[in-house]
Amino acid sequence: MLYQDTVEAEVLVHKPWFVATMFGVVLLVFMAFNLSGTGFAELMRPVIGEPQTSGIYGRFAIGFAIAVMFTLNVVLIGFAPLKLQIGIVWLELLLLFMAFFETFHLSLPFIGEKLPFLITQGVATTLYVSAISIVIASVIAVAGAVAKLSNNGFAYAIASFYTSLFRGLPLLMQVYLIYLGLPQLGFVINAVPAGILALSLCYGAYMTEIFRSGIQSIDRGQWEASRSMGFGFALTMRRIILPQALPVIIPPTGNQFISMLKDSSLVSVIGVWELMFLARTLGQKTFQHMEMLISAAIIYWMLSICLELIQSRIERHYGRSKMR
Amino acid sequence: MSTEAIIEVRAVSKWYGQFHALKNINLTVHKGERIVICGPSGSGKSTLIRCFNRLEAHQQGEIVVNGVALHGRMSNVAAVRSNVGMVFQHFNLFPHMTVLMNCMAGPMWVKGVSAVEARQTALQFLERVRIPEQANKFPVQLSGGQQQRVAIARSLCMKPDVMLFDEPTSALDPEMVSEVLETMTGLARDGMTMVCVTHEMGFARAVADRVIFMDAGQILEEGTPDEFFGNPRHNRTKLFLSQILKH
Ligand SMILES: Nc1ncnc2c1ncn2[C@@H]1O[C@H](COP(=O)(O)OP(=O)(O)OP(=O)(O)O)[C@@H](O)[C@H]1O
Ligand SMILES: [Mg+2]
């Protein structure tokens, strides 16, 4: 959270100009859509008569009703304490999102039938492909960062060539190049290892830069103090520098983890049976695409939320020594 | 005072690129001796003492610490460094470790001392700098003076043969200066060999065996505090002293 001023200002959503503007915008937006065929219009029948023939008056009445509800909702939430506000807004957005899915008229029995396989095969593969890749990428990142900071010409050249190349090619292309290209060189490689290799190399390149800047952000006094006590390079790095760099490194690395989880879907193009692959194929036979895609979407999202939670826990853990 | 030399500096020169930072320095620090180095800003005081544990490299001449010559390709630099304590202007405590751990780290990781023993030593030296009750806090929770005393304790835990101080009080608020100086005076009384870069002339008068005045990378003048303060030879020294003693 930003550093908050102690001077209390009136809550934004209670300022008259803001409320009025919000009301106006919502009214106009909903007038612009023709909602006369919806269930909501049916509810308004006592006011506007037959929805289909109510014309501009009907549109206005519907927009007005929605704007009143919307504005009232926002103003009321403005009175709640912060935590509750956040909770309610989340819940409402979630409900809207579900309502959007509802419009597809998904077949729940079909989802129920396929879901177990989607999870045992798809989620399991997605998870282990990303988990292994994340571990390898982190190892590459530490080594790459140290190489980029060293004054060994070979190490620097190799590391910078690597980061430049793998950050410069689309991940999808790397997946293809590794899966189809390595056999040309005589290494026949299966789809899963190829996918893991591509993800690790690509994310290792990004994370090298994150780790490098994290290490560089540490005051040189820390190096001097360590050195003056006789700590060697590896010890200083492991016990003094990296632990202090972690709070700097973790937020962007968390981003990388989340993004890796989803980019692991790219290995579906080489036929790995992970979540995305199954989402595309399971519904194909019966043309029930949306069922599987939406299920997979929700699963991806929930996995990401887990990672977000883990990330915020770790950040809090490392925040300790900064507190006064 | 014995005549055994702990640090010997012979004809040392150092350059930063084209800039000649140390010019033909000769100096011997004997066991048990307390040396204060002073001089105007940029005169090379920090550079000189940072050469003593090879935080900086010299290009000409010879520096011998505890019988080991310092040079670029030495493999035993860690052994030398662990015998030379250094206290910095900005403390440089490890912020992610408690005060106690700051003091235990060196002995455990460099000397292979057991955790139990390291803890005992650490508590003993924290007692000595009079902040045993802060042992489980993190450095940011302490005042500047307390942090600097922790830094001194951290160095002492390595049981060094000589302690180097680089302006240990100049980043402190005035009311905290004395607590650090008292700690240093106590150390001197116990016979620790010390080289202090400081502008605290009261401390120099009370504690130093020898005061060294540097200017423009050279040792311009050295002598006992009485000689140095009572009868400075060079005009440059007189000017410096008049400026620093004015207030
Ligand atoms: N890393 C460096 N690169 C280039 N020049 C440097 C470097 N470190 C110090 N110098 C120069 O060397 C000279 C001596 O610096 P040094 O830090 O030893 O001075 P000092 O006597 O400790 O001064 P102060 O009282 O301000 O701490 C200064 O002119 C400084 O500009
Ligand atoms: Mg200095």
Coordinates of C-alpha atoms and ligand atoms in Angstrom, one line a residue:
Chain A
M1 CA 0.0 0.0 0.0
L2 CA 1.2 3.5 -0.7
Y3 CA 2.4 5.6 2.2
Q4 CA -0.8 7.1 3.3
D5 CA -1.4 10.7 4.2
T6 CA -2.9 11.2 7.7
V7 CA -5.1 14.1 6.5
E8 CA -8.4 12.4 5.7
A9 CA -10.1 13.3 2.5
E10 CA -13.7 12.6 1.7
V11 CA -14.1 9.2 0.1
L12 CA -14.0 9.5 -3.6
V13 CA -17.2 7.5 -4.2
H14 CA -19.1 9.9 -1.9
K15 CA -18.2 13.1 -3.7
P16 CA -21.3 14.5 -5.4
W17 CA -19.5 15.2 -8.8
F18 CA -18.2 11.6 -8.9
V19 CA -21.5 10.1 -8.0
A20 CA -23.3 12.2 -10.6
T21 CA -20.7 11.4 -13.3
M22 CA -20.9 7.7 -12.5
F23 CA -24.6 7.7 -12.7
G24 CA -24.6 9.5 -16.0
V25 CA -22.0 7.3 -17.6
V26 CA -23.8 4.1 -16.5
L27 CA -27.1 5.4 -17.7
L28 CA -25.7 6.3 -21.2
V29 CA -23.9 3.0 -21.5
F30 CA -26.9 0.9 -20.8
M31 CA -29.1 3.1 -23.0
A32 CA -26.7 2.4 -25.8
F33 CA -27.2 -1.3 -25.5
N34 CA -30.6 -2.6 -26.4
L35 CA -31.6 -4.6 -23.4
S36 CA -35.3 -4.9 -24.2
G37 CA -34.9 -8.6 -25.0
T38 CA -33.4 -9.6 -21.6
G39 CA -34.8 -11.0 -18.4
F40 CA -34.2 -7.7 -16.8
A41 CA -36.6 -6.0 -19.2
E42 CA -39.2 -8.6 -18.3
L43 CA -38.9 -7.6 -14.7
M44 CA -39.5 -4.0 -15.7
R45 CA -42.7 -4.9 -17.6
P46 CA -45.0 -3.2 -14.9
V47 CA -43.2 0.1 -15.6
I48 CA -42.5 0.1 -19.3
G49 CA -45.2 -2.2 -20.6
E50 CA -44.4 -4.6 -23.4
P51 CA -40.5 -4.4 -23.6
Q52 CA -40.2 -4.9 -27.3
T53 CA -42.4 -2.0 -28.2
S54 CA -41.3 0.4 -25.3
G55 CA -38.8 2.2 -27.6
I56 CA -36.6 5.0 -26.3
Y57 CA -38.7 5.3 -23.1
G58 CA -38.1 1.7 -22.3
R59 CA -34.4 2.0 -22.9
F60 CA -34.2 5.0 -20.7
A61 CA -36.2 3.4 -17.9
I62 CA -34.0 0.3 -18.0
G63 CA -30.8 2.3 -18.1
F64 CA -32.1 4.5 -15.3
A65 CA -33.0 1.5 -13.1
I66 CA -29.6 -0.1 -13.6
A67 CA -27.8 3.2 -13.0
V68 CA -29.7 3.7 -9.7
M69 CA -28.8 0.2 -8.5
F70 CA -25.2 0.6 -9.6
T71 CA -24.7 4.0 -8.0
L72 CA -26.4 3.0 -4.8
N73 CA -24.3 -0.1 -4.6
V74 CA -21.0 1.8 -5.0
V75 CA -22.0 4.5 -2.6
L76 CA -23.0 1.9 0.0
I77 CA -19.8 0.0 -0.4
G78 CA -18.0 3.2 0.2
F79 CA -19.3 3.2 3.8
A80 CA -17.8 -0.3 4.6
P81 CA -14.4 -0.8 6.2
L82 CA -11.5 -1.4 3.8
K83 CA -11.3 -5.2 4.2
L84 CA -15.1 -5.6 3.7
Q85 CA -15.0 -3.2 0.7
I86 CA -12.4 -5.3 -1.0
G87 CA -14.3 -8.5 -0.3
I88 CA -17.7 -7.2 -1.6
V89 CA -16.2 -5.8 -4.8
W90 CA -14.3 -9.1 -5.4
L91 CA -17.5 -11.0 -4.9
E92 CA -19.6 -8.8 -7.2
L93 CA -17.0 -8.9 -10.0
L94 CA -16.9 -12.7 -9.6
L95 CA -20.7 -12.9 -9.9
L96 CA -20.7 -10.8 -13.0
F97 CA -18.0 -13.0 -14.5
M98 CA -20.0 -16.2 -13.7
A99 CA -23.1 -14.5 -15.2
F100 CA -21.0 -14.1 -18.4
F101 CA -20.2 -17.9 -18.4
E102 CA -23.8 -18.6 -17.7
T103 CA -24.7 -17.1 -21.1
F104 CA -23.0 -20.0 -22.9
H105 CA -25.5 -22.4 -21.4
L106 CA -22.8 -24.9 -20.5
S107 CA -23.6 -28.5 -20.1
L108 CA -22.7 -29.3 -16.5
P109 CA -23.0 -33.1 -16.8
F110 CA -20.4 -33.0 -19.6
I111 CA -18.1 -31.0 -17.5
G112 CA -18.6 -33.3 -14.6
E113 CA -17.8 -36.3 -16.8
K114 CA -14.6 -34.9 -18.2
L115 CA -13.3 -32.9 -15.2
P116 CA -11.6 -35.8 -13.4
F117 CA -9.5 -36.5 -16.5
L118 CA -8.8 -32.9 -17.0
I119 CA -7.4 -32.7 -13.5
T120 CA -5.6 -36.0 -13.2
Q121 CA -4.0 -35.7 -16.6
G122 CA -4.0 -32.1 -17.6
V123 CA -3.4 -30.2 -14.3
A124 CA -0.9 -32.8 -13.2
T125 CA 1.1 -32.4 -16.4
T126 CA 0.9 -28.6 -16.4
L127 CA 2.0 -28.5 -12.8
Y128 CA 4.9 -30.8 -13.1
V129 CA 6.1 -29.3 -16.4
S130 CA 6.0 -25.8 -14.9
A131 CA 7.4 -26.9 -11.5
I132 CA 10.5 -28.5 -13.1
S133 CA 11.0 -25.7 -15.5
I134 CA 10.8 -23.1 -12.7
V135 CA 13.4 -24.9 -10.6
I136 CA 15.8 -25.2 -13.6
A137 CA 15.1 -21.6 -14.6
S138 CA 16.0 -20.4 -11.1
V139 CA 19.2 -22.3 -11.2
I140 CA 20.1 -20.9 -14.6
A141 CA 19.2 -17.5 -13.4
V142 CA 21.6 -17.5 -10.4
A143 CA 24.4 -18.8 -12.6
G144 CA 23.6 -16.4 -15.4
A145 CA 23.4 -13.4 -13.0
V146 CA 26.8 -14.3 -11.4
A147 CA 28.3 -14.7 -14.9
K148 CA 26.9 -11.4 -16.1
L149 CA 28.4 -9.7 -13.0
S150 CA 31.7 -11.4 -13.3
N151 CA 34.7 -9.9 -15.0
N152 CA 35.5 -13.1 -16.8
G153 CA 35.1 -12.4 -20.5
F154 CA 33.9 -15.9 -21.4
A155 CA 31.3 -16.0 -18.7
Y156 CA 30.0 -12.6 -19.5
A157 CA 29.9 -13.2 -23.3
I158 CA 28.1 -16.6 -22.9
A159 CA 25.6 -15.3 -20.4
S160 CA 24.7 -12.2 -22.4
F161 CA 24.5 -14.1 -25.7
Y162 CA 22.1 -16.5 -24.0
T163 CA 19.9 -13.9 -22.4
S164 CA 19.8 -11.9 -25.6
L165 CA 18.9 -14.9 -27.8
F166 CA 16.3 -16.5 -25.5
R167 CA 14.6 -13.2 -24.7
G168 CA 14.7 -12.3 -28.4
L169 CA 12.8 -15.3 -29.8
P170 CA 9.1 -16.0 -29.2
L171 CA 8.6 -18.8 -26.8
L172 CA 6.4 -20.7 -29.2
M173 CA 9.3 -20.6 -31.7
Q174 CA 11.7 -21.9 -29.1
V175 CA 9.4 -24.8 -28.4
Y176 CA 9.3 -25.7 -32.1
L177 CA 13.0 -25.2 -32.6
I178 CA 13.9 -27.4 -29.7
Y179 CA 11.4 -30.2 -30.5
L180 CA 12.0 -30.2 -34.2
G181 CA 15.5 -28.8 -34.4
L182 CA 17.4 -31.0 -31.8
P183 CA 16.6 -34.2 -33.7
Q184 CA 18.5 -32.7 -36.7
L185 CA 21.6 -32.6 -34.5
G186 CA 21.1 -36.2 -33.5
F187 CA 19.3 -35.7 -30.2
V188 CA 15.9 -37.2 -30.4
I189 CA 13.9 -35.6 -27.7
N190 CA 10.4 -36.4 -26.4
A191 CA 7.7 -33.8 -26.2
V192 CA 7.7 -33.3 -22.5
P193 CA 11.5 -32.9 -22.0
A194 CA 11.5 -30.6 -25.0
G195 CA 8.8 -28.5 -23.5
I196 CA 10.6 -28.3 -20.2
L197 CA 13.8 -27.4 -21.9
A198 CA 12.2 -24.6 -23.9
L199 CA 10.4 -23.1 -20.9
S200 CA 13.5 -23.4 -18.6
L201 CA 15.8 -21.7 -21.1
C202 CA 13.3 -18.9 -21.9
Y203 CA 12.4 -18.1 -18.3
G204 CA 16.0 -18.6 -17.2
A205 CA 16.9 -15.8 -19.5
Y206 CA 14.3 -13.4 -18.1
M207 CA 15.1 -14.4 -14.5
T208 CA 18.8 -13.9 -15.1
E209 CA 18.1 -10.2 -15.6
I210 CA 15.9 -10.1 -12.5
F211 CA 18.5 -11.8 -10.4
R212 CA 21.3 -9.6 -11.8
S213 CA 19.5 -6.4 -10.9
G214 CA 18.5 -7.8 -7.5
I215 CA 22.2 -8.6 -6.7
Q216 CA 23.3 -5.2 -8.0
S217 CA 20.8 -3.4 -5.8
I218 CA 22.7 -4.5 -2.6
D219 CA 25.0 -1.9 -1.1
R220 CA 28.7 -2.5 -1.7
G221 CA 29.2 -2.0 2.0
Q222 CA 27.8 -5.4 2.5
W223 CA 30.4 -6.9 0.2
E224 CA 33.1 -5.0 2.0
A225 CA 31.9 -6.1 5.4
S226 CA 31.8 -9.7 4.3
R227 CA 35.1 -9.6 2.7
S228 CA 36.7 -7.8 5.7
M229 CA 35.6 -10.8 7.8
G230 CA 37.1 -13.3 5.5
F231 CA 34.0 -14.6 3.8
G232 CA 34.7 -16.0 0.3
F233 CA 32.6 -15.3 -2.8
A234 CA 30.2 -18.2 -2.5
L235 CA 29.6 -17.7 1.1
T236 CA 29.0 -14.0 0.7
M237 CA 26.6 -14.6 -2.2
R238 CA 24.7 -17.4 -0.4
R239 CA 24.4 -16.0 3.1
I240 CA 24.7 -12.2 2.7
I241 CA 23.8 -11.0 -0.8
L242 CA 21.1 -13.3 -2.1
P243 CA 19.0 -13.3 1.2
Q244 CA 19.0 -9.5 0.9
A245 CA 18.4 -9.5 -2.8
L246 CA 15.4 -11.9 -2.4
P247 CA 12.9 -9.2 -1.3
V248 CA 13.8 -7.3 -4.5
I249 CA 13.8 -10.4 -6.6
I250 CA 10.6 -12.1 -5.3
P251 CA 7.9 -9.8 -6.7
P252 CA 9.1 -10.0 -10.3
T253 CA 10.0 -13.6 -9.9
G254 CA 6.5 -14.4 -8.7
N255 CA 5.2 -12.7 -11.8
Q256 CA 7.5 -15.0 -13.8
F257 CA 6.2 -18.1 -12.0
I258 CA 2.6 -17.2 -12.7
S259 CA 3.3 -16.3 -16.3
M260 CA 5.3 -19.6 -16.7
L261 CA 2.3 -21.6 -15.4
K262 CA 0.2 -20.2 -18.3
D263 CA 2.9 -20.2 -20.9
S264 CA 3.3 -23.9 -20.2
S265 CA 0.2 -24.1 -22.4
L266 CA 2.4 -23.4 -25.4
V267 CA 3.9 -26.9 -25.1
S268 CA 0.5 -28.2 -26.1
V269 CA 1.5 -27.5 -29.7
I270 CA 3.9 -30.4 -29.6
G271 CA 1.3 -32.7 -28.3
V272 CA 2.0 -32.7 -24.6
W273 CA -1.2 -33.7 -22.8
E274 CA -1.4 -30.8 -20.5
L275 CA -4.3 -28.7 -19.5
M276 CA -4.6 -26.5 -22.6
F277 CA -4.2 -29.5 -24.9
L278 CA -7.0 -31.4 -23.2
A279 CA -9.1 -28.3 -23.1
R280 CA -8.9 -28.0 -26.8
T281 CA -9.3 -31.7 -27.6
L282 CA -11.8 -33.2 -25.1
G283 CA -14.7 -31.2 -26.3
Q284 CA -13.9 -31.5 -30.0
K285 CA -15.8 -34.7 -30.8
T286 CA -19.1 -33.3 -29.4
F287 CA -18.5 -29.7 -30.3
Q288 CA -18.6 -28.8 -26.7
H289 CA -15.6 -26.5 -26.9
M290 CA -16.7 -23.9 -24.4
E291 CA -17.3 -26.3 -21.6
M292 CA -13.7 -27.5 -21.6
L293 CA -12.2 -24.1 -22.4
I294 CA -14.0 -22.4 -19.5
S295 CA -13.2 -25.2 -17.1
A296 CA -9.6 -25.0 -18.0
A297 CA -9.7 -21.2 -17.7
I298 CA -11.0 -21.4 -14.2
I299 CA -8.4 -24.0 -13.3
Y300 CA -5.6 -21.9 -14.6
W301 CA -6.9 -18.9 -12.7
M302 CA -7.2 -20.9 -9.4
L303 CA -3.6 -22.2 -9.8
S304 CA -2.4 -18.6 -10.4
I305 CA -4.3 -17.5 -7.3
C306 CA -2.5 -20.1 -5.3
L307 CA 0.9 -18.8 -6.6
E308 CA -0.2 -15.2 -5.8
L309 CA -1.0 -16.3 -2.2
I310 CA 2.3 -18.0 -1.8
Q311 CA 4.1 -15.0 -3.2
S312 CA 2.5 -12.6 -0.8
R313 CA 3.3 -14.9 2.2
I314 CA 7.0 -15.0 1.2
E315 CA 7.1 -11.2 0.7
R316 CA 5.7 -10.8 4.2
H317 CA 8.3 -13.2 5.6
Y318 CA 11.1 -11.2 4.1
G319 CA 9.5 -7.9 5.1
R320 CA 10.4 -8.7 8.8
S321 CA 13.9 -7.2 9.0
K322 CA 12.7 -4.0 7.3
M323 CA 10.1 -3.3 10.0
R324 CA 10.9 -0.9 12.8
Chain B
M1 CA 54.8 -2.2 24.1
S2 CA 56.5 -5.0 22.3
T3 CA 58.4 -4.3 19.1
E4 CA 56.7 -7.1 17.1
A5 CA 55.3 -5.6 13.9
I6 CA 51.7 -6.5 13.0
I7 CA 51.4 -4.4 9.9
E8 CA 54.4 -3.3 7.8
V9 CA 54.0 -0.9 4.9
R10 CA 57.0 -0.3 2.8
A11 CA 57.2 2.2 0.0
V12 CA 53.6 1.7 -1.0
S13 CA 52.0 3.5 -3.9
K14 CA 48.5 3.2 -5.2
W15 CA 46.8 4.7 -8.3
Y16 CA 43.1 5.0 -9.2
G17 CA 43.6 5.1 -13.0
Q18 CA 45.8 8.1 -13.5
F19 CA 45.2 9.5 -10.0
H20 CA 48.0 8.9 -7.6
A21 CA 46.1 8.2 -4.4
L22 CA 49.0 6.9 -2.1
K23 CA 52.5 8.1 -2.6
N24 CA 55.4 6.2 -1.1
I25 CA 53.9 5.3 2.2
N26 CA 56.1 3.8 4.9
L27 CA 54.5 2.8 8.2
T28 CA 54.9 0.1 10.8
V29 CA 52.2 -0.8 13.3
H30 CA 53.5 -2.7 16.3
K31 CA 51.6 -5.1 18.5
G32 CA 49.6 -3.2 21.1
E33 CA 50.1 0.1 19.4
R34 CA 47.3 2.6 18.9
I35 CA 47.6 4.8 15.8
V36 CA 45.3 7.6 14.8
I37 CA 45.3 8.8 11.2
C38 CA 43.9 12.2 10.4
G39 CA 44.1 14.6 7.5
P40 CA 41.8 16.5 5.1
S41 CA 39.1 14.9 3.1
G42 CA 40.4 13.1 0.1
S43 CA 43.9 12.7 1.5
G44 CA 43.9 8.9 1.2
K45 CA 43.3 7.9 4.8
S46 CA 40.5 5.4 3.9
T47 CA 42.4 4.1 1.0
L48 CA 45.4 3.4 3.1
I49 CA 43.7 1.4 5.8
R50 CA 41.6 -0.4 3.2
C51 CA 44.9 -1.6 1.8
F52 CA 45.7 -3.3 5.2
N53 CA 43.1 -6.0 4.6
R54 CA 43.3 -5.7 0.8
L55 CA 39.9 -4.3 0.3
E56 CA 42.0 -2.1 -2.0
A57 CA 45.0 -3.2 -4.0
H58 CA 48.3 -1.3 -4.0
Q59 CA 50.4 -1.3 -7.1
Q60 CA 53.9 -0.7 -5.7
G61 CA 55.7 -1.5 -2.6
E62 CA 55.0 -4.1 0.1
I63 CA 52.4 -4.6 2.8
V64 CA 53.0 -7.4 5.2
V65 CA 50.3 -8.2 7.8
N66 CA 51.0 -10.8 10.5
G67 CA 54.0 -12.0 8.4
V68 CA 51.9 -12.5 5.3
A69 CA 52.6 -10.3 2.3
L70 CA 49.5 -9.0 0.5
H71 CA 49.5 -9.2 -3.2
G72 CA 47.1 -10.0 -6.1
R73 CA 47.5 -13.7 -6.3
M74 CA 47.5 -14.7 -2.6
S75 CA 45.4 -17.7 -1.7
N76 CA 45.3 -17.1 2.0
V77 CA 43.7 -13.7 2.0
A78 CA 40.7 -15.0 4.0
A79 CA 43.1 -16.0 6.9
V80 CA 44.6 -12.5 6.9
R81 CA 41.3 -10.8 6.8
S82 CA 39.8 -12.8 9.6
N83 CA 42.6 -11.6 11.8
V84 CA 42.1 -8.0 10.9
G85 CA 38.9 -6.5 12.2
M86 CA 37.4 -3.5 10.3
V87 CA 34.7 -1.0 11.5
F88 CA 33.1 1.2 8.8
Q89 CA 31.7 4.6 8.8
H90 CA 28.3 3.3 7.9
F91 CA 28.4 0.2 10.1
N92 CA 27.6 -2.2 7.3
L93 CA 25.8 -4.6 9.6
F94 CA 24.0 -7.4 7.9
P95 CA 20.4 -6.1 8.0
H96 CA 18.7 -9.5 7.4
M97 CA 20.3 -11.1 10.5
T98 CA 19.7 -10.4 14.2
V99 CA 22.4 -8.6 16.2
L100 CA 23.4 -11.9 17.7
M101 CA 23.6 -13.6 14.4
N102 CA 25.7 -10.7 13.0
C103 CA 28.2 -11.5 15.7
M104 CA 28.0 -15.3 15.3
A105 CA 28.3 -15.4 11.6
G106 CA 32.0 -14.8 11.2
P107 CA 33.3 -17.3 13.8
M108 CA 30.9 -20.0 12.6
W109 CA 31.4 -19.6 8.8
V110 CA 35.0 -18.7 8.6
K111 CA 36.6 -20.3 11.7
G112 CA 34.3 -23.3 11.9
V113 CA 33.4 -22.5 15.6
S114 CA 30.3 -24.4 16.9
A115 CA 27.1 -22.5 17.2
V116 CA 27.1 -22.8 21.0
E117 CA 30.5 -21.4 21.4
A118 CA 29.9 -18.7 18.8
R119 CA 26.8 -17.7 20.7
Q120 CA 28.7 -17.5 24.0
T121 CA 31.5 -15.4 22.4
A122 CA 28.9 -13.1 20.8
L123 CA 27.1 -12.5 24.0
Q124 CA 30.3 -11.9 25.8
F125 CA 31.3 -9.2 23.4
L126 CA 27.9 -7.7 23.2
E127 CA 28.2 -7.4 27.0
R128 CA 31.5 -5.7 26.5
V129 CA 30.0 -3.0 24.2
R130 CA 27.1 -2.8 26.7
I131 CA 24.2 -3.9 24.6
P132 CA 23.5 -7.5 25.5
E133 CA 19.8 -6.8 25.8
Q134 CA 19.6 -5.9 22.0
A135 CA 20.9 -9.3 20.9
N136 CA 17.7 -10.5 19.3
K137 CA 16.8 -7.3 17.5
F138 CA 17.5 -6.5 13.9
P139 CA 20.0 -3.8 13.1
V140 CA 17.4 -1.3 11.8
Q141 CA 15.8 -1.4 15.3
L142 CA 18.9 0.1 16.9
S143 CA 20.2 3.7 17.1
G144 CA 23.3 4.6 15.1
G145 CA 25.5 4.4 18.2
Q146 CA 24.2 1.0 19.1
Q147 CA 24.7 -0.2 15.6
Q148 CA 28.3 0.9 15.5
R149 CA 28.9 -0.8 18.8
V150 CA 27.4 -4.0 17.4
A151 CA 29.7 -3.6 14.4
I152 CA 32.7 -3.4 16.9
A153 CA 31.4 -6.5 18.7
R154 CA 31.0 -8.3 15.4
S155 CA 34.7 -7.6 14.6
L156 CA 35.8 -8.5 18.0
C157 CA 34.1 -11.9 17.8
M158 CA 36.7 -12.9 15.2
K159 CA 39.3 -12.4 17.9
P160 CA 41.4 -10.2 15.6
D161 CA 45.0 -9.2 16.2
V162 CA 44.4 -5.7 15.0
M163 CA 41.3 -3.5 14.5
L164 CA 40.9 -0.9 11.8
F165 CA 38.4 1.9 12.2
D166 CA 37.4 4.1 9.3
E167 CA 35.8 7.3 10.7
P168 CA 33.5 5.2 13.0
T169 CA 31.8 8.2 14.6
S170 CA 31.4 10.5 11.6
A171 CA 28.0 9.2 10.6
L172 CA 26.6 9.5 14.1
D173 CA 24.5 12.1 15.9
P174 CA 26.7 14.1 18.4
E175 CA 25.2 12.5 21.5
M176 CA 26.0 9.0 20.2
V177 CA 29.6 9.8 19.4
S178 CA 30.8 9.4 23.0
E179 CA 29.3 6.0 23.6
V180 CA 31.3 4.7 20.6
L181 CA 34.4 6.5 21.6
E182 CA 34.1 5.0 25.1
T183 CA 33.9 1.6 23.7
M184 CA 37.0 2.2 21.6
T185 CA 38.9 3.7 24.6
G186 CA 38.0 0.5 26.6
L187 CA 39.4 -1.6 23.8
A188 CA 42.6 0.4 23.8
R189 CA 42.9 0.0 27.5
D190 CA 42.7 -3.8 27.1
G191 CA 45.7 -3.7 24.8
M192 CA 44.1 -4.1 21.4
T193 CA 46.2 -3.0 18.5
M194 CA 44.2 -0.3 16.7
V195 CA 44.5 1.9 13.6
C196 CA 41.8 4.6 13.7
V197 CA 41.0 7.1 11.0
T198 CA 39.2 9.8 13.0
H199 CA 38.9 13.5 13.5
E200 CA 38.0 13.1 17.2
M201 CA 41.1 14.8 18.5
G202 CA 40.1 14.3 22.1
F203 CA 40.2 10.6 21.5
A204 CA 43.5 10.9 19.7
R205 CA 45.1 12.8 22.6
A206 CA 43.8 10.4 25.2
V207 CA 44.4 7.1 23.5
A208 CA 46.9 7.3 20.6
D209 CA 50.5 6.3 20.9
R210 CA 51.2 7.9 17.5
V211 CA 49.2 10.4 15.4
I212 CA 49.7 10.4 11.7
F213 CA 48.8 13.3 9.5
M214 CA 48.1 12.6 5.8
D215 CA 47.8 15.1 3.0
A216 CA 47.5 14.4 -0.8
G217 CA 48.3 10.7 -0.5
Q218 CA 51.4 11.2 1.6
I219 CA 52.3 10.9 5.3
L220 CA 53.2 14.5 6.1
E221 CA 53.9 14.2 9.7
E222 CA 53.8 11.7 12.6
G223 CA 54.5 11.8 16.2
T224 CA 53.2 11.3 19.7
P225 CA 50.0 13.2 20.5
D226 CA 52.0 15.6 22.6
E227 CA 54.4 16.4 19.8
F228 CA 51.7 16.4 17.2
F229 CA 49.3 18.7 18.9
G230 CA 51.8 20.8 20.9
N231 CA 54.3 21.4 18.3
P232 CA 53.2 20.6 14.7
R233 CA 56.0 21.1 12.2
H234 CA 54.3 21.6 8.9
N235 CA 52.2 24.6 8.0
R236 CA 49.6 22.3 6.5
T237 CA 49.3 20.4 9.8
K238 CA 48.9 23.7 11.7
L239 CA 46.2 24.9 9.3
F240 CA 44.4 21.6 9.6
L241 CA 44.5 21.5 13.4
S242 CA 43.4 25.1 13.6
Q243 CA 40.4 24.3 11.4
I244 CA 39.4 21.2 13.2
L245 CA 40.0 22.5 16.8
K246 CA 38.2 25.8 16.1
H247 CA 34.9 24.6 17.4
Ligands
LIG1 N1 37.3 3.9 -6.2 C1 37.9 5.1 -6.5 N2 38.2 5.4 -7.8 C2 38.8 6.6 -8.0 N3 39.2 7.4 -7.1 C3 39.1 7.1 -5.8 C4 38.4 5.9 -5.4 N4 38.3 5.9 -4.1 C5 38.9 7.0 -3.7 N5 39.4 7.8 -4.7 C6 40.1 9.0 -4.6 O1 41.2 8.8 -3.8 C7 41.4 9.9 -2.9 C8 41.5 9.4 -1.5 O2 40.3 8.9 -1.1 P1 40.0 8.4 0.4 O3 38.6 7.9 0.4 O4 41.1 7.5 0.8 O5 40.1 9.8 1.2 P2 39.9 10.0 2.7 O6 41.1 10.6 3.2 O7 39.4 8.8 3.4 O8 38.8 11.1 2.7 P3 37.5 11.3 3.7 O9 38.0 12.0 4.9 O10 36.6 12.2 2.9 O11 36.9 10.0 3.9 C9 40.3 10.9 -3.1 O12 40.7 12.0 -3.9 C10 39.3 10.1 -3.9 O13 38.6 10.9 -4.8
MG2 MG 37.5 8.1 4.2

